[in-house]
């Protein structure tokens, strides 16, 4: 079952202007070291940051809070599997909130997708609650 959906659209040029104006102060406040390393290694640095910004906004919406109630930007981090697929990792208050909204007997799975077409970056986050697996043969008649 779906327990949260969020989307966000970020302007890459706005993120570039923020990077130009605030530099490391902005990067260190919003992005984890892993996210920074990923963005700084890419040709489109601002686009990569913009997609991750949008993903954090989308995730906060899927959690049902937006960026309030103690949630920190760095409590939500976008990393990538070896295949390149983006994944959202939650820590701190964001992880606590995820536990609060996950029904008993379920595990939460966060799905994230990112895209960009200059000057826009977009992210969608869906939080799914999957039933915990039952022991082999349990419940079968």
CSV table of C-alpha atoms in Angstrom, one decimal:
chain,number,residue,atom,x,y,z
A,1,UNK,CA,0.0,0.0,0.0
A,2,UNK,CA,1.1,3.5,-0.7
A,3,UNK,CA,1.6,5.6,2.5
A,4,UNK,CA,3.1,8.7,1.0
A,5,UNK,CA,3.6,10.5,-2.4
A,6,UNK,CA,5.7,13.6,-3.0
A,7,UNK,CA,6.9,15.5,-6.0
A,8,UNK,CA,9.0,18.6,-6.6
A,9,UNK,CA,10.2,20.8,-9.4
A,10,UNK,CA,13.5,22.7,-9.0
A,11,UNK,CA,15.0,25.4,-11.2
A,12,UNK,CA,18.6,24.4,-12.0
A,13,UNK,CA,19.5,28.1,-12.6
A,14,UNK,CA,18.2,29.0,-9.2
A,15,UNK,CA,20.4,26.3,-7.6
A,16,UNK,CA,23.4,27.5,-9.6
A,17,UNK,CA,22.8,31.0,-8.4
A,18,UNK,CA,22.6,29.7,-4.8
A,19,UNK,CA,25.8,27.7,-5.3
A,20,UNK,CA,27.6,30.8,-6.7
A,21,UNK,CA,26.4,33.0,-3.8
A,22,UNK,CA,26.7,30.7,-0.8
A,23,UNK,CA,29.0,27.9,-2.0
A,24,UNK,CA,30.1,25.5,0.7
A,25,UNK,CA,27.7,27.1,3.2
A,26,UNK,CA,24.8,26.0,1.1
A,27,UNK,CA,26.3,22.6,0.2
A,28,UNK,CA,27.2,21.7,3.7
A,29,UNK,CA,23.8,22.7,5.1
A,30,UNK,CA,21.7,20.8,2.6
A,31,UNK,CA,23.8,17.9,1.2
A,32,UNK,CA,25.7,15.0,2.7
A,33,UNK,CA,29.3,14.4,1.8
A,34,UNK,CA,28.3,11.5,-0.5
A,35,UNK,CA,25.8,13.7,-2.3
A,36,UNK,CA,28.4,16.5,-2.7
A,37,UNK,CA,31.0,14.1,-4.0
A,38,UNK,CA,28.5,12.7,-6.6
A,39,UNK,CA,27.5,16.2,-7.7
A,40,UNK,CA,31.0,17.6,-7.9
A,41,UNK,CA,32.1,14.7,-10.0
A,42,UNK,CA,29.4,15.3,-12.7
A,43,UNK,CA,29.6,17.6,-15.7
A,44,UNK,CA,26.3,19.2,-14.7
A,45,UNK,CA,27.0,20.0,-11.1
A,46,UNK,CA,24.1,22.4,-10.6
A,47,UNK,CA,21.7,19.9,-12.3
A,48,UNK,CA,22.8,17.1,-10.0
A,49,UNK,CA,22.3,19.3,-6.9
A,50,UNK,CA,18.9,20.5,-8.2
A,51,UNK,CA,17.7,16.9,-8.7
A,52,UNK,CA,18.8,16.0,-5.1
A,53,UNK,CA,17.2,19.2,-3.8
A,54,UNK,CA,13.9,18.3,-5.5
A,55,UNK,CA,14.2,14.7,-4.1
A,56,UNK,CA,14.5,16.0,-0.5
A,57,UNK,CA,11.5,18.3,-1.0
A,58,UNK,CA,9.5,15.4,-2.5
A,59,UNK,CA,10.5,13.1,0.3
A,60,UNK,CA,9.5,15.6,3.0
A,61,UNK,CA,6.1,15.8,1.3
A,62,UNK,CA,5.8,12.0,1.1
A,63,UNK,CA,6.5,11.9,4.8
A,64,UNK,CA,3.6,14.2,5.3
A,65,UNK,CA,5.6,17.0,7.0
A,66,UNK,CA,7.3,19.2,4.4
A,67,UNK,CA,10.4,20.8,5.8
A,68,UNK,CA,9.2,21.4,9.3
A,69,UNK,CA,8.7,19.5,12.6
A,70,UNK,CA,12.5,19.1,13.1
A,71,UNK,CA,13.3,17.4,9.8
A,72,UNK,CA,16.8,18.3,8.5
A,73,UNK,CA,17.8,18.5,4.9
A,74,UNK,CA,20.6,16.0,5.6
A,75,UNK,CA,18.2,13.5,7.2
A,76,UNK,CA,17.2,12.7,3.6
A,77,UNK,CA,20.0,11.7,1.3
A,78,UNK,CA,20.0,10.5,-2.3
A,79,UNK,CA,22.6,7.8,-3.2
A,80,UNK,CA,22.8,5.5,-6.1
A,81,UNK,CA,23.0,1.8,-6.5
A,82,UNK,CA,25.8,0.4,-8.7
A,83,UNK,CA,23.2,0.3,-11.5
A,84,UNK,CA,22.8,4.1,-11.2
A,85,UNK,CA,19.3,3.8,-9.8
A,86,UNK,CA,18.7,6.6,-7.2
A,87,UNK,CA,17.7,5.6,-3.7
A,88,UNK,CA,16.7,7.7,-0.7
A,89,UNK,CA,18.3,7.0,2.7
A,90,UNK,CA,16.7,8.5,5.8
A,91,UNK,CA,18.3,9.2,9.1
A,92,UNK,CA,17.5,11.2,12.2
A,93,UNK,CA,14.0,12.7,12.5
A,94,UNK,CA,13.1,11.7,8.9
A,95,UNK,CA,13.7,8.0,9.8
A,96,UNK,CA,11.7,8.4,13.0
A,97,UNK,CA,8.8,9.9,11.0
A,98,UNK,CA,9.0,7.1,8.5
A,99,UNK,CA,8.6,4.6,11.4
A,100,UNK,CA,5.6,6.6,12.7
A,101,UNK,CA,3.7,6.4,9.4
A,102,UNK,CA,4.6,2.8,8.6
A,103,UNK,CA,1.7,0.5,9.7
A,104,UNK,CA,2.4,-2.3,12.1
A,105,UNK,CA,3.4,-5.6,10.4
A,106,UNK,CA,4.8,-3.7,7.4
A,107,UNK,CA,8.2,-2.4,6.2
A,108,UNK,CA,8.6,0.9,4.4
A,109,UNK,CA,10.2,1.0,0.9
A,110,UNK,CA,11.0,4.4,-0.6
A,111,UNK,CA,10.9,4.7,-4.4
A,112,UNK,CA,12.6,7.8,-6.0
A,113,UNK,CA,12.9,8.9,-9.6
A,114,UNK,CA,14.9,11.9,-10.8
A,115,UNK,CA,14.9,13.7,-14.1
A,116,UNK,CA,16.0,17.0,-15.6
A,117,UNK,CA,15.5,19.1,-18.7
A,118,UNK,CA,17.3,22.4,-18.4
A,119,UNK,CA,16.3,24.6,-16.6
A,120,UNK,CA,14.2,22.1,-14.6
A,121,UNK,CA,14.9,19.2,-12.3
A,122,UNK,CA,12.1,17.0,-11.0
A,123,UNK,CA,11.8,14.3,-8.5
A,124,UNK,CA,9.0,11.9,-7.4
A,125,UNK,CA,9.0,9.9,-4.2
A,126,UNK,CA,6.6,7.2,-3.3
A,127,UNK,CA,6.7,5.5,0.1
A,128,UNK,CA,5.3,2.0,0.0
A,129,UNK,CA,4.3,-0.1,3.0
A,130,UNK,CA,4.9,-3.8,2.3
A,131,UNK,CA,3.7,-6.6,4.5
A,132,UNK,CA,6.5,-8.3,6.4
A,133,UNK,CA,7.1,-11.7,5.0
A,134,UNK,CA,5.6,-14.6,6.9
A,135,UNK,CA,7.5,-17.8,7.8
A,136,UNK,CA,7.5,-20.3,4.9
A,137,UNK,CA,4.1,-22.0,4.7
A,138,UNK,CA,2.5,-19.8,7.5
A,139,UNK,CA,-1.1,-18.9,6.8
A,140,UNK,CA,-1.5,-21.4,4.0
A,141,UNK,CA,-4.2,-24.0,4.2
